[in-house]
PDB file of C-alpha atoms in Angstrom:
ATOM      1  CA  MET A   1      86.235  62.943 -15.754  1.00 37.00           C
ATOM      2  CA  ASP A   2      85.820  59.268 -14.827  1.00 44.00           C
ATOM      3  CA  ARG A   3      86.139  57.905 -11.303  1.00 42.00           C
ATOM      4  CA  ARG A   4      89.578  56.416 -11.917  1.00 40.00           C
ATOM      5  CA  MET A   5      91.038  59.771 -12.882  1.00 41.00           C
ATOM      6  CA  LEU A   6      89.287  61.502 -10.004  1.00 42.00           C
ATOM      7  CA  LEU A   7      90.759  59.080  -7.487  1.00 42.00           C
ATOM      8  CA  ARG A   8      94.206  59.404  -9.004  1.00 37.00           C
ATOM      9  CA  LEU A   9      94.054  63.186  -8.834  1.00 38.00           C
ATOM     10  CA  THR A  10      92.934  63.190  -5.195  1.00 42.00           C
ATOM     11  CA  ALA A  11      96.433  62.520  -3.933  1.00 38.00           C
ATOM     12  CA  ILE A  12      98.628  63.482  -6.866  1.00 32.00           C
ATOM     13  CA  GLY A  13      99.776  66.656  -5.152  1.00 34.00           C
ATOM     14  CA  SER A  14     101.430  64.694  -2.326  1.00 35.00           C
ATOM     15  CA  ALA A  15     102.717  61.730  -4.313  1.00 34.00           C
ATOM     16  CA  SER A  16     106.000  63.299  -5.403  1.00 32.00           C
ATOM     17  CA  ALA A  17     106.869  64.418  -1.892  1.00 33.00           C
ATOM     18  CA  VAL A  18     106.190  61.013  -0.384  1.00 34.00           C
ATOM     19  CA  LEU A  19     108.128  59.101  -3.029  1.00 33.00           C
ATOM     20  CA  SER A  20     111.037  61.493  -2.680  1.00 33.00           C
ATOM     21  CA  ALA A  21     111.064  61.051   1.068  1.00 32.00           C
ATOM     22  CA  THR A  22     111.024  57.288   0.887  1.00 30.00           C
ATOM     23  CA  GLY A  23     113.685  57.194  -1.792  1.00 33.00           C
ATOM     24  CA  CYS A  24     116.052  59.339   0.265  1.00 32.00           C
ATOM     25  CA  SER A  25     115.671  57.453   3.532  1.00 30.00           C
ATOM     26  CA  GLU A  26     118.546  55.028   4.087  1.00 29.00           C
ATOM     27  CA  GLU A  27     118.062  54.057   7.726  1.00 31.00           C
ATOM     28  CA  ASN A  28     114.531  52.642   7.704  1.00 32.00           C
ATOM     29  CA  ARG A  29     113.337  55.553   9.835  1.00 32.00           C
ATOM     30  CA  PRO A  30     109.940  57.201   9.547  1.00 36.00           C
ATOM     31  CA  VAL A  31     109.806  60.299   7.378  1.00 35.00           C
ATOM     32  CA  SER A  32     107.301  62.965   8.391  1.00 36.00           C
ATOM     33  CA  THR A  33     104.886  64.092   5.689  1.00 40.00           C
ATOM     34  CA  PRO A  34     102.224  66.826   5.695  1.00 45.00           C
ATOM     35  CA  GLU A  35      99.566  66.099   8.291  1.00 51.00           C
ATOM     36  CA  PRO A  36      96.155  65.128   6.883  1.00 69.00           C
ATOM     37  CA  THR A  37      93.011  66.861   8.101  1.00 70.00           C
ATOM     38  CA  GLY A  38      90.799  65.913  11.038  1.00 76.00           C
ATOM     39  CA  GLY A  39      93.555  65.155  13.529  1.00 90.00           C
ATOM     40  CA  VAL A  40      94.872  62.247  11.456  1.00 95.00           C
ATOM     41  CA  THR A  41      98.671  61.927  11.336  1.00 97.00           C
ATOM     42  CA  ARG A  42     100.757  60.213   8.672  1.00 97.00           C
ATOM     43  CA  THR A  43     104.325  58.935   8.655  1.00 97.00           C
ATOM     44  CA  VAL A  44     106.150  57.075   5.895  1.00 98.00           C
ATOM     45  CA  HIS A  45     108.208  53.981   6.715  1.00 98.00           C
ATOM     46  CA  PRO A  46     110.474  52.244   4.168  1.00 98.00           C
ATOM     47  CA  TYR A  47     110.773  48.466   4.393  1.00 98.00           C
ATOM     48  CA  GLY A  48     113.432  48.186   1.657  1.00 98.00           C
ATOM     49  CA  GLU A  49     115.789  50.223  -0.483  1.00 97.00           C
ATOM     50  CA  ASP A  50     113.607  50.560  -3.582  1.00 98.00           C
ATOM     51  CA  PRO A  51     111.500  53.761  -3.731  1.00 97.00           C
ATOM     52  CA  SER A  52     108.365  51.608  -4.014  1.00 98.00           C
ATOM     53  CA  GLN A  53     109.122  49.663  -0.843  1.00 98.00           C
ATOM     54  CA  TYR A  54     107.319  51.730   1.769  1.00 98.00           C
ATOM     55  CA  GLY A  55     104.120  52.078   3.705  1.00 98.00           C
ATOM     56  CA  ALA A  56     102.357  55.212   4.917  1.00 98.00           C
ATOM     57  CA  LEU A  57     100.887  54.854   8.401  1.00 98.00           C
ATOM     58  CA  TYR A  58      97.753  56.899   9.091  1.00 98.00           C
ATOM     59  CA  LEU A  59      96.760  57.190  12.739  1.00 98.00           C
ATOM     60  CA  PRO A  60      93.558  58.649  14.200  1.00 97.00           C
ATOM     61  CA  SER A  61      93.659  61.127  17.054  1.00 94.00           C
ATOM     62  CA  ALA A  62      92.317  58.524  19.526  1.00 95.00           C
ATOM     63  CA  GLU A  63      93.381  54.947  20.227  1.00 96.00           C
ATOM     64  CA  PRO A  64      92.871  52.965  16.993  1.00 98.00           C
ATOM     65  CA  ARG A  65      90.069  50.426  16.774  1.00 97.00           C
ATOM     66  CA  GLY A  66      92.350  48.100  14.831  1.00 98.00           C
ATOM     67  CA  LEU A  67      94.662  48.152  11.841  1.00 98.00           C
ATOM     68  CA  VAL A  68      93.717  48.049   8.142  1.00 98.00           C
ATOM     69  CA  VAL A  69      96.359  47.329   5.495  1.00 99.00           C
ATOM     70  CA  VAL A  70      95.293  49.106   2.293  1.00 98.00           C
ATOM     71  CA  ILE A  71      96.644  47.423  -0.870  1.00 98.00           C
ATOM     72  CA  HIS A  72      95.943  49.251  -4.110  1.00 98.00           C
ATOM     73  CA  GLY A  73      95.141  47.686  -7.452  1.00 98.00           C
ATOM     74  CA  GLY A  74      95.889  48.437 -11.095  1.00 97.00           C
ATOM     75  CA  PHE A  75      96.654  44.941 -12.467  1.00 98.00           C
ATOM     76  CA  TRP A  76     100.070  45.078 -10.733  1.00 98.00           C
ATOM     77  CA  ARG A  77     101.214  47.798 -13.170  1.00 98.00           C
ATOM     78  CA  PRO A  78     103.459  50.744 -12.195  1.00 97.00           C
ATOM     79  CA  GLU A  79     101.204  53.532 -13.466  1.00 95.00           C
ATOM     80  CA  TYR A  80      98.899  52.835 -10.511  1.00 97.00           C
ATOM     81  CA  SER A  81     100.215  53.773  -7.077  1.00 97.00           C
ATOM     82  CA  ALA A  82      99.433  53.696  -3.388  1.00 98.00           C
ATOM     83  CA  GLU A  83      99.348  57.473  -3.218  1.00 97.00           C
ATOM     84  CA  ALA A  84      96.877  57.811  -6.068  1.00 96.00           C
ATOM     85  CA  LEU A  85      94.530  54.949  -5.168  1.00 97.00           C
ATOM     86  CA  GLY A  86      95.172  53.965  -1.562  1.00 98.00           C
ATOM     87  CA  ALA A  87      95.694  57.281   0.194  1.00 98.00           C
ATOM     88  CA  PRO A  88      92.051  58.446   0.025  1.00 97.00           C
ATOM     89  CA  LEU A  89      90.919  55.162   1.608  1.00 98.00           C
ATOM     90  CA  ALA A  90      93.623  55.245   4.293  1.00 98.00           C
ATOM     91  CA  ALA A  91      92.651  58.797   5.245  1.00 97.00           C
ATOM     92  CA  ALA A  92      88.964  57.843   5.330  1.00 97.00           C
ATOM     93  CA  LEU A  93      89.698  54.839   7.544  1.00 98.00           C
ATOM     94  CA  ALA A  94      91.752  56.907   9.968  1.00 98.00           C
ATOM     95  CA  GLY A  95      88.892  59.371  10.095  1.00 97.00           C
ATOM     96  CA  GLN A  96      86.716  56.474  11.273  1.00 97.00           C
ATOM     97  CA  GLY A  97      89.122  55.565  14.065  1.00 97.00           C
ATOM     98  CA  TRP A  98      91.235  52.908  12.337  1.00 98.00           C
ATOM     99  CA  ALA A  99      94.981  52.824  11.940  1.00 98.00           C
ATOM    100  CA  ALA A 100      95.624  52.434   8.203  1.00 98.00           C
ATOM    101  CA  TRP A 101      98.800  51.163   6.537  1.00 98.00           C
ATOM    102  CA  ASN A 102      98.792  52.300   2.899  1.00 98.00           C
ATOM    103  CA  LEU A 103     101.208  49.804   1.393  1.00 98.00           C
ATOM    104  CA  GLU A 104     103.224  50.379  -1.767  1.00 98.00           C
ATOM    105  CA  TYR A 105     105.058  47.592  -3.574  1.00 98.00           C
ATOM    106  CA  ARG A 106     107.094  47.011  -6.728  1.00 98.00           C
ATOM    107  CA  ARG A 107     104.894  46.457  -9.750  1.00 98.00           C
ATOM    108  CA  VAL A 108     105.568  44.787 -13.111  1.00 98.00           C
ATOM    109  CA  GLY A 109     108.018  46.228 -15.651  1.00 95.00           C
ATOM    110  CA  ASP A 110     111.148  48.341 -15.865  1.00 93.00           C
ATOM    111  CA  ARG A 111     109.581  51.781 -15.525  1.00 92.00           C
ATOM    112  CA  SER A 112     109.498  53.811 -12.327  1.00 95.00           C
ATOM    113  CA  GLY A 113     107.492  51.815  -9.822  1.00 96.00           C
ATOM    114  CA  GLY A 114     108.429  48.541 -11.518  1.00 97.00           C
ATOM    115  CA  GLY A 115     110.851  45.784 -10.618  1.00 97.00           C
ATOM    116  CA  GLY A 116     108.119  43.521  -9.302  1.00 98.00           C
ATOM    117  CA  GLY A 117     106.169  40.529 -10.511  1.00 98.00           C
ATOM    118  CA  ALA A 118     106.392  37.051  -9.044  1.00 98.00           C
ATOM    119  CA  PRO A 119     107.905  36.578  -6.531  1.00 98.00           C
ATOM    120  CA  ALA A 120     109.201  40.130  -5.916  1.00 98.00           C
ATOM    121  CA  THR A 121     105.770  41.719  -5.418  1.00 98.00           C
ATOM    122  CA  PHE A 122     104.821  38.986  -2.951  1.00 98.00           C
ATOM    123  CA  ASP A 123     108.098  39.482  -1.090  1.00 98.00           C
ATOM    124  CA  ASP A 124     107.281  43.176  -0.827  1.00 98.00           C
ATOM    125  CA  VAL A 125     103.769  42.703   0.503  1.00 98.00           C
ATOM    126  CA  ALA A 126     104.976  40.173   3.084  1.00 98.00           C
ATOM    127  CA  ALA A 127     107.842  42.436   4.200  1.00 98.00           C
ATOM    128  CA  GLY A 128     105.637  45.514   4.240  1.00 98.00           C
ATOM    129  CA  ILE A 129     103.078  43.870   6.515  1.00 98.00           C
ATOM    130  CA  ASP A 130     105.752  42.401   8.760  1.00 98.00           C
ATOM    131  CA  LEU A 131     107.333  45.841   9.250  1.00 98.00           C
ATOM    132  CA  LEU A 132     104.272  46.713  11.325  1.00 98.00           C
ATOM    133  CA  ALA A 133     105.777  44.584  14.116  1.00 98.00           C
ATOM    134  CA  GLU A 134     108.487  47.250  14.482  1.00 97.00           C
ATOM    135  CA  LEU A 135     106.149  50.237  14.563  1.00 97.00           C
ATOM    136  CA  ASP A 136     104.250  51.644  17.501  1.00 94.00           C
ATOM    137  CA  VAL A 137     100.890  50.208  16.478  1.00 97.00           C
ATOM    138  CA  ASP A 138      98.709  47.401  17.850  1.00 97.00           C
ATOM    139  CA  THR A 139      98.658  44.398  15.509  1.00 98.00           C
ATOM    140  CA  THR A 140      96.065  42.351  17.383  1.00 98.00           C
ATOM    141  CA  THR A 141      93.507  42.994  14.616  1.00 98.00           C
ATOM    142  CA  VAL A 142      94.975  43.261  11.108  1.00 98.00           C
ATOM    143  CA  VAL A 143      92.546  43.555   8.200  1.00 98.00           C
ATOM    144  CA  THR A 144      93.887  43.471   4.651  1.00 99.00           C
ATOM    145  CA  LEU A 145      91.738  45.622   2.352  1.00 99.00           C
ATOM    146  CA  GLY A 146      92.651  45.344  -1.305  1.00 98.00           C
ATOM    147  CA  HIS A 147      91.147  46.468  -4.593  1.00 98.00           C
ATOM    148  CA  SER A 148      91.350  44.480  -7.843  1.00 98.00           C
ATOM    149  CA  ALA A 149      94.949  43.203  -8.034  1.00 98.00           C
ATOM    150  CA  GLY A 150      95.237  44.481  -4.474  1.00 98.00           C
ATOM    151  CA  GLY A 151      92.342  42.189  -3.540  1.00 98.00           C
ATOM    152  CA  HIS A 152      94.401  39.313  -4.890  1.00 98.00           C
ATOM    153  CA  LEU A 153      97.328  40.389  -2.690  1.00 98.00           C
ATOM    154  CA  ALA A 154      95.078  40.976   0.335  1.00 98.00           C
ATOM    155  CA  ALA A 155      93.734  37.419   0.209  1.00 98.00           C
ATOM    156  CA  TRP A 156      97.169  36.001  -0.559  1.00 98.00           C
ATOM    157  CA  ALA A 157      98.700  37.812   2.426  1.00 98.00           C
ATOM    158  CA  ALA A 158      96.356  35.992   4.807  1.00 98.00           C
ATOM    159  CA  ALA A 159      97.771  32.651   3.646  1.00 98.00           C
ATOM    160  CA  ARG A 160     101.381  33.675   3.049  1.00 98.00           C
ATOM    161  CA  GLY A 161     102.753  31.805   6.050  1.00 97.00           C
ATOM    162  CA  ARG A 162     101.632  28.508   4.533  1.00 96.00           C
ATOM    163  CA  HIS A 163     103.589  29.145   1.343  1.00 96.00           C
ATOM    164  CA  GLY A 164     107.064  30.034   2.529  1.00 95.00           C
ATOM    165  CA  TRP A 165     106.798  33.734   3.406  1.00 98.00           C
ATOM    166  CA  SER A 166     107.431  35.276   6.801  1.00 96.00           C
ATOM    167  CA  GLU A 167     104.334  35.986   8.899  1.00 97.00           C
ATOM    168  CA  ARG A 168     105.529  38.059  11.844  1.00 98.00           C
ATOM    169  CA  VAL A 169     102.241  39.972  11.620  1.00 98.00           C
ATOM    170  CA  PRO A 170      99.383  37.577  10.797  1.00 98.00           C
ATOM    171  CA  VAL A 171      96.313  38.810   8.941  1.00 98.00           C
ATOM    172  CA  THR A 172      93.105  38.305  10.933  1.00 98.00           C
ATOM    173  CA  HIS A 173      90.461  39.371   8.371  1.00 98.00           C
ATOM    174  CA  VAL A 174      90.283  40.134   4.637  1.00 98.00           C
ATOM    175  CA  ILE A 175      88.092  42.493   2.620  1.00 99.00           C
ATOM    176  CA  SER A 176      88.528  41.946  -1.112  1.00 98.00           C
ATOM    177  CA  GLN A 177      87.266  44.838  -3.237  1.00 98.00           C
ATOM    178  CA  ALA A 178      86.547  43.435  -6.706  1.00 98.00           C
ATOM    179  CA  GLY A 179      89.553  41.198  -6.200  1.00 98.00           C
ATOM    180  CA  VAL A 180      91.332  39.103  -8.825  1.00 98.00           C
ATOM    181  CA  LEU A 181      91.005  35.958  -6.728  1.00 98.00           C
ATOM    182  CA  ASP A 182      91.452  33.252  -9.373  1.00 98.00           C
ATOM    183  CA  LEU A 183      94.521  33.803 -11.526  1.00 98.00           C
ATOM    184  CA  ARG A 184      93.777  30.953 -13.932  1.00 98.00           C
ATOM    185  CA  ALA A 185      90.239  32.163 -14.601  1.00 98.00           C
ATOM    186  CA  ALA A 186      91.455  35.746 -14.915  1.00 98.00           C
ATOM    187  CA  ASP A 187      94.043  34.731 -17.480  1.00 98.00           C
ATOM    188  CA  ALA A 188      91.563  32.630 -19.432  1.00 98.00           C
ATOM    189  CA  ALA A 189      89.248  35.651 -19.588  1.00 98.00           C
ATOM    190  CA  GLY A 190      92.088  37.907 -20.743  1.00 97.00           C
ATOM    191  CA  LEU A 191      91.648  40.360 -17.882  1.00 98.00           C
ATOM    192  CA  GLY A 192      93.858  43.407 -18.104  1.00 97.00           C
ATOM    193  CA  ASN A 193      95.117  42.469 -21.577  1.00 97.00           C
ATOM    194  CA  GLY A 194      97.381  39.716 -20.346  1.00 97.00           C
ATOM    195  CA  ALA A 195      98.043  41.185 -16.903  1.00 98.00           C
ATOM    196  CA  VAL A 196      98.261  37.825 -15.131  1.00 98.00           C
ATOM    197  CA  ARG A 197     100.842  36.425 -17.567  1.00 98.00           C
ATOM    198  CA  ALA A 198     102.888  39.597 -17.312  1.00 98.00           C
ATOM    199  CA  PHE A 199     102.737  39.388 -13.523  1.00 98.00           C
ATOM    200  CA  LEU A 200     103.732  35.732 -13.234  1.00 98.00           C
ATOM    201  CA  GLY A 201     105.963  35.642 -16.288  1.00 97.00           C
ATOM    202  CA  HIS A 202     103.970  32.756 -17.799  1.00 98.00           C
ATOM    203  CA  PRO A 203     100.399  31.455 -18.062  1.00 98.00           C
ATOM    204  CA  PRO A 204      99.131  30.404 -14.606  1.00 98.00           C
ATOM    205  CA  THR A 205      98.919  26.687 -13.801  1.00 98.00           C
ATOM    206  CA  THR A 206      98.501  24.456 -10.763  1.00 98.00           C
ATOM    207  CA  ALA A 207     102.229  24.975 -10.182  1.00 98.00           C
ATOM    208  CA  ASP A 208     101.406  28.570  -9.201  1.00 98.00           C
ATOM    209  CA  ALA A 209      99.275  27.628  -6.192  1.00 98.00           C
ATOM    210  CA  ARG A 210     101.489  29.610  -3.813  1.00 98.00           C
ATOM    211  CA  PHE A 211     100.571  32.786  -5.735  1.00 98.00           C
ATOM    212  CA  ASP A 212      96.867  32.115  -6.344  1.00 98.00           C
ATOM    213  CA  PRO A 213      94.159  32.615  -3.672  1.00 98.00           C
ATOM    214  CA  ALA A 214      91.738  30.295  -5.512  1.00 98.00           C
ATOM    215  CA  GLN A 215      94.263  27.484  -5.098  1.00 98.00           C
ATOM    216  CA  GLN A 216      94.896  28.249  -1.413  1.00 97.00           C
ATOM    217  CA  LEU A 217      91.482  27.364  -0.017  1.00 97.00           C
ATOM    218  CA  PRO A 218      90.349  27.127   2.651  1.00 96.00           C
ATOM    219  CA  LEU A 219      91.550  30.450   3.988  1.00 96.00           C
ATOM    220  CA  ASP A 220      92.019  30.370   7.753  1.00 96.00           C
ATOM    221  CA  VAL A 221      90.469  33.805   8.378  1.00 98.00           C
ATOM    222  CA  PRO A 222      87.127  35.393   7.402  1.00 98.00           C
ATOM    223  CA  ILE A 223      86.941  37.089   4.015  1.00 98.00           C
ATOM    224  CA  TRP A 224      84.332  39.449   2.591  1.00 98.00           C
ATOM    225  CA  CYS A 225      84.262  39.810  -1.194  1.00 98.00           C
ATOM    226  CA  VAL A 226      82.741  43.201  -2.040  1.00 98.00           C
ATOM    227  CA  HIS A 227      82.026  43.594  -5.741  1.00 98.00           C
ATOM    228  CA  GLY A 228      80.071  45.897  -8.032  1.00 98.00           C
ATOM    229  CA  GLU A 229      77.493  44.016 -10.072  1.00 98.00           C
ATOM    230  CA  ALA A 230      78.290  46.089 -13.182  1.00 98.00           C
ATOM    231  CA  ASP A 231      82.072  45.643 -12.953  1.00 98.00           C
ATOM    232  CA  ALA A 232      83.495  45.540 -16.496  1.00 97.00           C
ATOM    233  CA  ASN A 233      87.149  45.276 -15.402  1.00 98.00           C
ATOM    234  CA  VAL A 234      87.040  42.300 -13.043  1.00 98.00           C
ATOM    235  CA  PRO A 235      83.854  40.247 -13.492  1.00 98.00           C
ATOM    236  CA  LEU A 236      81.637  39.545 -10.526  1.00 98.00           C
ATOM    237  CA  SER A 237      82.299  35.837 -11.088  1.00 98.00           C
ATOM    238  CA  GLN A 238      85.771  36.302  -9.620  1.00 98.00           C
ATOM    239  CA  SER A 239      84.087  36.902  -6.262  1.00 98.00           C
ATOM    240  CA  THR A 240      81.015  34.665  -6.584  1.00 98.00           C
ATOM    241  CA  ASP A 241      83.027  31.624  -7.644  1.00 98.00           C
ATOM    242  CA  TYR A 242      85.657  32.201  -4.971  1.00 98.00           C
ATOM    243  CA  VAL A 243      83.067  32.509  -2.199  1.00 98.00           C
ATOM    244  CA  GLU A 244      81.229  29.390  -3.364  1.00 98.00           C
ATOM    245  CA  ARG A 245      84.428  27.345  -3.415  1.00 98.00           C
ATOM    246  CA  ALA A 246      85.646  28.818  -0.133  1.00 98.00           C
ATOM    247  CA  ARG A 247      82.463  27.868   1.677  1.00 98.00           C
ATOM    248  CA  ALA A 248      82.547  24.389   0.176  1.00 98.00           C
ATOM    249  CA  ALA A 249      86.073  24.044   1.580  1.00 97.00           C
ATOM    250  CA  GLY A 250      84.899  25.072   5.043  1.00 97.00           C
ATOM    251  CA  ALA A 251      86.093  28.682   5.031  1.00 97.00           C
ATOM    252  CA  THR A 252      84.215  31.718   6.319  1.00 98.00           C
ATOM    253  CA  ALA A 253      83.463  33.772   3.218  1.00 98.00           C
ATOM    254  CA  GLU A 254      80.724  36.248   2.323  1.00 98.00           C
ATOM    255  CA  LEU A 255      79.766  37.821  -0.986  1.00 98.00           C
ATOM    256  CA  VAL A 256      78.742  41.476  -0.707  1.00 98.00           C
ATOM    257  CA  GLU A 257      77.281  42.445  -4.071  1.00 98.00           C
ATOM    258  CA  MET A 258      76.797  46.172  -4.604  1.00 98.00           C
ATOM    259  CA  SER A 259      75.364  48.376  -7.335  1.00 98.00           C
ATOM    260  CA  GLY A 260      78.046  50.007  -9.428  1.00 98.00           C
ATOM    261  CA  ASP A 261      81.195  49.470 -11.435  1.00 98.00           C
ATOM    262  CA  HIS A 262      84.793  48.463 -10.719  1.00 98.00           C
ATOM    263  CA  PHE A 263      85.625  51.672  -8.894  1.00 98.00           C
ATOM    264  CA  VAL A 264      82.560  52.151  -6.725  1.00 98.00           C
ATOM    265  CA  VAL A 265      84.118  49.964  -4.027  1.00 98.00           C
ATOM    266  CA  ILE A 266      86.987  52.442  -3.545  1.00 98.00           C
ATOM    267  CA  ASP A 267      84.862  55.590  -3.639  1.00 97.00           C
ATOM    268  CA  PRO A 268      84.662  56.923  -0.042  1.00 97.00           C
ATOM    269  CA  ALA A 269      81.391  58.661  -0.943  1.00 97.00           C
ATOM    270  CA  SER A 270      79.670  55.497  -2.166  1.00 97.00           C
ATOM    271  CA  ASP A 271      77.187  53.113  -0.575  1.00 98.00           C
ATOM    272  CA  ALA A 272      79.714  50.343  -1.242  1.00 98.00           C
ATOM    273  CA  TRP A 273      82.256  52.084   0.967  1.00 98.00           C
ATOM    274  CA  ALA A 274      79.646  52.645   3.673  1.00 98.00           C
ATOM    275  CA  ARG A 275      78.918  48.909   3.576  1.00 98.00           C
ATOM    276  CA  GLN A 276      82.594  48.156   4.061  1.00 98.00           C
ATOM    277  CA  LEU A 277      82.676  50.410   7.102  1.00 98.00           C
ATOM    278  CA  GLU A 278      79.763  48.397   8.457  1.00 98.00           C
ATOM    279  CA  ILE A 279      81.770  45.215   7.940  1.00 98.00           C
ATOM    280  CA  LEU A 280      84.667  46.754   9.853  1.00 98.00           C
ATOM    281  CA  ASP A 281      82.240  47.668  12.649  1.00 98.00           C
ATOM    282  CA  THR A 282      81.566  43.936  13.116  1.00 97.00           C
ATOM    283  CA  ILE A 283      85.302  43.304  13.525  1.00 96.00           C
ATOM    284  CA  ALA A 284      86.155  45.971  16.078  1.00 86.00           C
TER     285      ALA A 284
END
């Protein structure tokens, strides 16, 4: 069994219950879900009417050190979900004393979990982060942590206020996990078998700057780009080139190159994950 399947199976038992709860809620009220282990609690909060418009808030037993917004990847496609890919990280973060907001969003296509693309997916991520202003959680420190396509959205979210989206809850730090940070380069390389074109609805150009982190430099907050050197899904150059250009533009950006593949950065048992916890230790 490969790592992708293992991570998807970790939370598959709870996915149906959570999606059902969010789909049935009509009053934007939290829906209680089974309590995770180790004193961590979880509640689900819809930010829209679509079943994919929700976030799951994981809280540690003590006062949180800060808040991490977990944004899952999967080339923006509906077969990849927050419960399958983000929940293990959110639980691990809460176990380390962080509040974690495992954010779901509409992905590309007409299947269950779809309805997204540009700009709908961006609208969802902005609304999902802003909902935190209405919850009982401190938003002084807000770190977006995103993998692959989620890394793209994590970096984008930190600049969203400059490009026409609401920013009630500003992002203060970004950790990109093998992020798709340059949409034009990703499309030219054919990543995800045309995933960028499917997401935008056309080949990316300079007219898509409001969607593309590589065209939004310099970012106003620090960003760490954590990437496996043997990544065959999103090449390391997506992070190395972004960091080089970010620094040249005057931004605070750091490349964190790790041994391993595309999924090592979201494996809570890996050295790459331990390194990310160390980065969070420098924040709060």
